[in-house]
Coordinates of N, CA, C and O in Angstrom, one line a residue:
X1 N 165.2 -139.7 63.4 CA 164.4 -140.2 62.4 C 163.2 -139.4 62.9 O 163.0 -138.4 62.2
X2 N 162.7 -139.6 64.7 CA 161.8 -138.7 64.7 C 161.9 -136.9 64.0 O 160.6 -136.4 64.1
X3 N 163.2 -136.8 64.8 CA 163.8 -135.4 64.7 C 163.2 -134.9 63.4 O 162.7 -134.0 63.0
X4 N 164.0 -135.7 62.4 CA 163.9 -135.2 61.1 C 162.5 -134.7 60.9 O 162.3 -134.2 60.0
X5 N 161.7 -135.5 60.5 CA 160.3 -136.2 60.9 C 159.1 -134.8 61.0 O 158.6 -133.9 60.2
X6 N 159.6 -134.2 62.6 CA 159.1 -133.4 63.1 C 159.8 -131.9 62.7 O 158.5 -131.2 62.7
X7 N 160.8 -131.8 61.9 CA 162.3 -130.5 61.5 C 161.2 -130.5 59.9 O 160.7 -128.6 59.7
X8 N 161.0 -131.4 59.6 CA 160.1 -131.8 58.1 C 158.9 -130.7 58.4 O 158.3 -129.6 57.2
X9 N 158.1 -131.3 59.7 CA 156.9 -130.9 59.5 C 156.3 -129.1 60.1 O 156.1 -128.6 59.8
X10 N 158.0 -129.0 60.4 CA 157.6 -128.1 61.2 C 157.8 -126.8 60.1 O 157.4 -125.5 59.9
X11 N 159.3 -127.3 59.0 CA 159.1 -126.3 58.0 C 157.8 -125.8 57.3 O 157.9 -125.5 56.4
X12 N 157.4 -127.6 57.1 CA 156.3 -127.2 55.9 C 155.3 -125.9 56.6 O 154.1 -125.7 55.9
X13 N 154.5 -126.5 57.4 CA 153.6 -125.7 58.7 C 154.4 -123.7 58.0 O 153.3 -123.0 57.8
X14 N 155.3 -123.8 58.4 CA 156.8 -122.4 58.2 C 155.9 -122.1 56.8 O 155.7 -120.9 57.1
X15 N 156.2 -122.4 56.0 CA 155.8 -122.5 54.0 C 154.2 -122.4 54.7 O 154.0 -121.4 53.7
X16 N 153.3 -123.2 54.7 CA 152.2 -122.7 54.6 C 151.8 -121.6 55.3 O 151.1 -120.8 55.1
X17 N 152.6 -120.9 56.2 CA 151.9 -119.9 57.1 C 151.8 -118.1 56.2 O 151.3 -117.9 56.0
X18 N 153.9 -118.6 55.9 CA 154.4 -118.1 55.1 C 153.2 -117.8 53.8 O 153.3 -116.1 53.9
X19 N 152.5 -118.4 53.6 CA 152.0 -118.2 52.1 C 150.8 -117.8 52.6 O 150.6 -116.5 51.7
X20 N 149.7 -118.0 53.9 CA 149.4 -117.6 53.9 C 149.1 -116.1 54.0 O 148.3 -114.8 53.6
X21 N 149.9 -115.6 55.3 CA 150.4 -114.1 55.4 C 151.3 -113.5 54.3 O 150.4 -112.3 54.6
X22 N 151.1 -113.8 53.3 CA 151.5 -113.1 52.2 C 150.4 -112.5 51.2 O 149.8 -111.9 50.9
X23 N 149.5 -114.2 50.9 CA 148.1 -114.3 50.6 C 146.9 -112.6 51.2 O 146.7 -111.6 50.6
X24 N 147.2 -113.1 52.7 CA 146.6 -111.8 53.3 C 147.2 -110.3 53.3 O 146.3 -109.5 52.9
X25 N 148.4 -110.7 53.4 CA 149.0 -109.2 52.8 C 149.3 -108.5 51.5 O 148.5 -106.9 51.2
X26 N 149.0 -109.4 50.0 CA 148.7 -108.6 49.3 C 147.4 -108.1 48.5 O 146.9 -108.0 47.7
X27 N 145.9 -109.2 49.8 CA 144.9 -108.8 49.8 C 144.6 -107.6 49.9 O 143.6 -107.2 50.4
X28 N 145.2 -106.6 51.4 CA 145.2 -106.2 52.0 C 144.8 -105.8 53.0 O 143.8 -104.6 53.6
X29 N 145.0 -107.1 53.7 CA 143.4 -107.5 54.9 C 144.3 -106.1 55.9 O 145.4 -106.4 56.1
X30 N 143.8 -105.4 56.6 CA 144.7 -104.5 57.5 C 144.5 -105.2 58.2 O 145.6 -104.1 59.8
X31 N 144.7 -106.3 58.7 CA 144.6 -106.9 60.0 C 146.3 -107.4 60.2 O 146.9 -107.4 61.1
X32 N 146.7 -107.4 58.9 CA 148.6 -107.8 58.4 C 148.9 -107.0 59.0 O 149.9 -106.9 58.9
X33 N 148.7 -105.4 58.7 CA 149.3 -104.1 58.7 C 149.5 -103.2 59.8 O 149.1 -103.6 60.7
X34 N 151.2 -103.0 60.4 CA 151.2 -102.2 61.5 C 152.1 -101.1 60.5 O 152.9 -100.8 60.7
X35 N 151.2 -99.9 60.3 CA 151.4 -98.8 59.5 C 152.0 -98.7 58.5 O 151.1 -99.5 57.7
X36 N 153.5 -98.6 57.6 CA 153.6 -98.6 56.9 C 154.5 -99.9 56.0 O 155.4 -99.4 55.7
X37 N 154.2 -100.8 57.1 CA 155.8 -101.7 56.9 C 155.3 -103.4 56.0 O 156.5 -103.5 56.0
X38 N 154.1 -102.7 55.3 CA 154.1 -103.5 54.6 C 153.9 -105.7 54.5 O 154.6 -106.5 53.7
X39 N 153.5 -105.6 56.3 CA 153.4 -106.8 56.6 C 154.2 -107.1 57.2 O 154.6 -108.5 57.5
X40 N 155.6 -106.9 57.8 CA 156.9 -107.3 58.1 C 156.9 -107.9 59.4 O 157.3 -108.7 59.9
X41 N 155.7 -107.4 60.1 CA 156.2 -107.3 61.5 C 155.1 -108.4 61.6 O 155.5 -109.1 62.3
X42 N 154.3 -108.6 61.2 CA 153.3 -110.1 60.7 C 154.3 -111.9 60.2 O 154.6 -112.5 60.7
X43 N 154.8 -111.2 59.5 CA 156.4 -111.8 59.2 C 157.3 -112.4 60.4 O 157.3 -113.5 60.3
X44 N 157.9 -111.1 60.5 CA 158.6 -111.5 61.8 C 158.3 -112.0 63.0 O 158.9 -113.1 63.3
X45 N 157.0 -112.0 63.3 CA 156.6 -112.4 64.2 C 156.2 -114.2 64.3 O 156.3 -115.2 64.8
X46 N 155.7 -114.4 63.4 CA 155.6 -115.5 62.8 C 157.1 -116.7 62.6 O 157.0 -118.2 63.0
X47 N 157.9 -116.0 62.0 CA 159.0 -116.5 62.3 C 160.1 -116.4 63.5 O 160.3 -117.5 63.9
X48 N 159.3 -116.2 64.1 CA 160.2 -115.8 66.1 C 159.4 -116.8 66.5 O 159.7 -117.7 67.0
X49 N 158.2 -117.3 66.4 CA 157.0 -118.2 67.1 C 157.9 -119.2 66.1 O 158.1 -121.1 66.9
X50 N 157.5 -119.5 64.6 CA 158.7 -120.6 63.9 C 159.9 -121.0 65.2 O 160.2 -122.3 65.5
X51 N 160.7 -120.0 65.4 CA 162.1 -120.8 65.6 C 161.9 -120.9 67.5 O 163.0 -121.9 67.8
X52 N 161.5 -120.5 67.9 CA 161.4 -120.8 69.8 C 161.1 -121.5 69.6 O 161.4 -123.4 70.1
X53 N 159.6 -122.5 68.9 CA 159.5 -123.8 68.5 C 159.7 -125.1 68.2 O 160.1 -126.3 68.7
X54 N 160.9 -124.5 67.0 CA 161.5 -125.5 66.3 C 162.3 -125.6 67.2 O 163.2 -127.4 67.5
X55 N 163.5 -125.1 67.8 CA 164.6 -124.9 69.0 C 163.3 -125.9 69.5 O 164.7 -127.4 70.7
X56 N 163.0 -125.4 71.0 CA 162.3 -126.1 71.8 C 161.5 -127.8 71.3 O 161.5 -128.4 72.5
X57 N 161.1 -127.9 70.5 CA 160.3 -129.7 70.0 C 161.7 -130.1 69.3 O 161.6 -131.3 69.8
X58 N 162.9 -129.6 68.9 CA 163.7 -130.5 68.0 C 164.9 -130.8 69.1 O 166.2 -132.1 68.8
X59 N 165.0 -130.0 70.0 CA 166.0 -129.9 70.9 C 166.1 -131.5 71.9 O 165.1 -131.8 72.2
X60 N 167.5 -131.6 72.2 CA 167.6 -132.9 73.0 C 167.3 -132.9 74.3 O 167.1 -133.7 75.2
X61 N 167.9 -132.0 75.1 CA 168.0 -131.1 75.8 C 167.6 -130.3 76.3 O 167.7 -128.7 75.5
X62 N 167.9 -129.7 77.5 CA 166.7 -128.5 77.7 C 166.2 -127.7 76.7 O 166.8 -127.3 76.6
X63 N 164.6 -128.3 76.9 CA 163.9 -127.6 75.7 C 163.8 -126.0 76.0 O 163.7 -125.6 75.2
X64 N 163.8 -125.6 77.6 CA 163.3 -124.3 77.9 C 164.6 -123.3 77.6 O 164.2 -122.1 76.7
X65 N 165.3 -123.4 77.3 CA 167.0 -122.2 77.2 C 167.1 -122.7 75.7 O 167.3 -122.0 75.1
X66 N 166.9 -123.9 75.3 CA 167.1 -124.3 73.7 C 165.9 -123.1 73.0 O 166.2 -122.4 71.8
X67 N 164.3 -122.9 74.2 CA 164.0 -122.6 73.0 C 164.0 -121.0 72.8 O 164.0 -120.1 71.7
X68 N 164.8 -120.2 74.5 CA 164.7 -119.1 74.0 C 166.5 -118.7 73.3 O 166.2 -117.1 72.6
X69 N 167.1 -119.7 73.1 CA 167.8 -119.5 72.0 C 167.4 -119.9 70.5 O 168.1 -119.0 70.2
X70 N 166.5 -120.1 70.8 CA 165.5 -120.0 69.2 C 165.3 -119.0 69.3 O 165.0 -118.2 67.6
X71 N 164.5 -118.2 69.6 CA 164.3 -116.6 70.0 C 165.5 -116.4 69.4 O 165.5 -114.8 68.8
X72 N 166.6 -115.8 70.0 CA 167.2 -115.0 69.4 C 167.8 -115.2 67.9 O 168.4 -114.7 67.9
X73 N 168.0 -116.3 68.1 CA 168.7 -116.7 66.8 C 167.2 -116.2 65.9 O 167.8 -115.8 64.6
X74 N 165.8 -116.3 65.9 CA 165.0 -116.3 64.7 C 164.9 -114.4 64.9 O 165.0 -114.3 63.9
X75 N 165.5 -114.0 65.7 CA 165.6 -111.9 66.0 C 166.5 -111.7 65.3 O 166.5 -111.3 64.1
X76 N 168.1 -112.9 64.7 CA 169.2 -112.0 64.1 C 168.8 -112.3 62.9 O 169.3 -111.5 61.9
X77 N 168.4 -114.2 62.3 CA 168.3 -114.1 60.8 C 167.1 -114.2 61.0 O 167.1 -113.3 59.1
X78 N 165.7 -113.0 61.2 CA 165.1 -112.3 60.6 C 165.1 -110.7 60.5 O 165.2 -110.9 58.7
X79 N 166.1 -110.3 60.6 CA 167.1 -108.7 60.5 C 167.7 -109.5 59.2 O 167.9 -108.3 58.1
X80 N 168.5 -109.9 59.2 CA 169.4 -110.2 58.6 C 169.3 -110.7 57.3 O 169.6 -109.9 55.6
X81 N 167.9 -111.5 57.1 CA 167.0 -111.4 55.5 C 166.0 -110.6 55.6 O 166.0 -110.7 54.4
X82 N 165.7 -110.0 56.4 CA 164.7 -108.5 55.9 C 165.6 -107.4 55.3 O 165.3 -107.0 54.6
X83 N 167.0 -107.3 55.7 CA 168.1 -106.7 55.2 C 168.0 -107.1 53.6 O 168.9 -106.5 53.2
X84 N 168.7 -108.4 53.5 CA 168.6 -108.4 52.0 C 167.9 -109.0 51.7 O 167.9 -108.4 50.1
X85 N 166.6 -109.7 52.2 CA 165.4 -109.4 51.0 C 164.7 -108.0 50.8 O 163.6 -108.5 50.7
X86 N 163.7 -108.2 51.6 CA 163.2 -106.8 52.2 C 161.7 -108.0 52.4 O 162.5 -109.0 53.5
X87 N 160.5 -107.5 52.5 CA 159.4 -107.6 52.6 C 158.5 -109.3 51.4 O 158.0 -109.3 51.1
X88 N 159.7 -109.2 50.1 CA 159.7 -110.2 49.6 C 158.5 -111.7 50.0 O 158.9 -111.5 51.7
X89 N 158.3 -112.5 49.2 CA 158.5 -113.8 49.6 C 159.9 -114.7 50.1 O 159.5 -115.7 51.0
X90 N 160.5 -114.3 49.6 CA 161.8 -114.9 50.3 C 162.3 -115.0 51.7 O 163.1 -115.5 52.4
X91 N 161.4 -113.9 52.0 CA 162.5 -113.5 53.2 C 161.8 -113.8 54.4 O 163.0 -115.1 55.4
X92 N 160.9 -115.0 54.5 CA 160.5 -115.9 55.8 C 160.8 -117.2 55.3 O 161.6 -118.3 56.5
X93 N 160.9 -117.5 54.3 CA 161.8 -118.7 53.8 C 162.6 -119.0 53.6 O 163.2 -119.3 54.6
X94 N 164.1 -117.8 53.8 CA 165.0 -117.8 54.4 C 165.5 -117.6 55.6 O 166.5 -118.3 56.1
X95 N 164.4 -116.6 55.9 CA 165.5 -116.5 57.8 C 164.5 -118.6 57.9 O 165.0 -118.2 59.0
X96 N 164.0 -118.9 57.8 CA 163.3 -120.4 58.6 C 164.5 -121.4 57.9 O 165.2 -122.1 58.8
X97 N 164.7 -121.1 57.2 CA 166.0 -122.3 56.6 C 167.4 -121.7 57.2 O 168.2 -123.1 57.5
X98 N 167.4 -120.4 57.6 CA 168.8 -119.9 58.1 C 168.4 -120.7 59.8 O 169.7 -120.7 60.2
X99 N 167.8 -120.3 60.5 CA 166.8 -120.9 61.6 C 167.2 -122.2 61.8 O 168.0 -122.6 62.7
X100 N 167.0 -123.3 60.6 CA 167.2 -124.8 60.9 C 168.6 -125.0 60.3 O 168.9 -125.7 61.2
X101 N 168.9 -124.2 59.6 CA 170.4 -124.1 59.7 C 171.3 -124.2 61.1 O 172.5 -125.2 61.4
X102 N 171.0 -122.9 61.8 CA 172.2 -123.1 62.9 C 171.5 -124.0 64.5 O 172.7 -124.5 64.6
X103 N 170.5 -124.2 63.8 CA 170.2 -124.9 65.0 C 171.5 -126.6 64.8 O 171.8 -126.8 65.7
X104 N 171.1 -127.3 63.9 CA 172.1 -128.1 63.3 C 173.6 -128.0 63.6 O 173.9 -128.4 63.8
X105 N 173.9 -126.5 63.4 CA 174.8 -126.4 63.1 C 175.2 -126.5 64.5 O 176.6 -127.4 65.6
X106 N 174.6 -125.6 65.6 CA 174.8 -125.8 66.9 C 173.8 -127.1 67.9 O 175.1 -127.4 68.7
X107 N 173.6 -128.2 67.0 CA 173.3 -129.6 67.7 C 174.8 -130.6 66.7 O 175.2 -131.0 67.9
X108 N 175.4 -129.9 65.9 CA 176.4 -130.4 65.7 C 177.8 -130.7 66.4 O 178.6 -131.5 67.1
X109 N 177.7 -129.1 66.5 CA 179.1 -128.8 67.8 C 178.8 -129.3 69.3 O 179.4 -127.8 70.2
X110 N 177.4 -129.6 69.8 CA 177.0 -129.8 70.9 C 177.5 -128.1 72.0 O 178.0 -128.4 73.0
X111 N 176.8 -127.9 71.6 CA 176.6 -125.4 72.5 C 175.2 -125.9 72.9 O 174.5 -126.4 72.1

């Protein structure tokens, strides 16, 4: 039960972070731009941090190893979702859901 509550809190935190980043990107705040990327790198960084923290906090064993596994999963899911959605608002949400789905899939099969 504690893992589910922690996962929900982390996902809600990711939603609020994504909405804040999107509002700052739409307001043309130059701190959130790296060239002509339209804020994609900042969103990518937030997804990578989320996936590392999510895997490290929710895993039951070897938290550091799972954290780095979450980082790899975050990179892969971010690239896939960026290619599908671009820099739209669905990009960070779908990447976060994909990270959560992959974690529970790995957890179910004890990988």
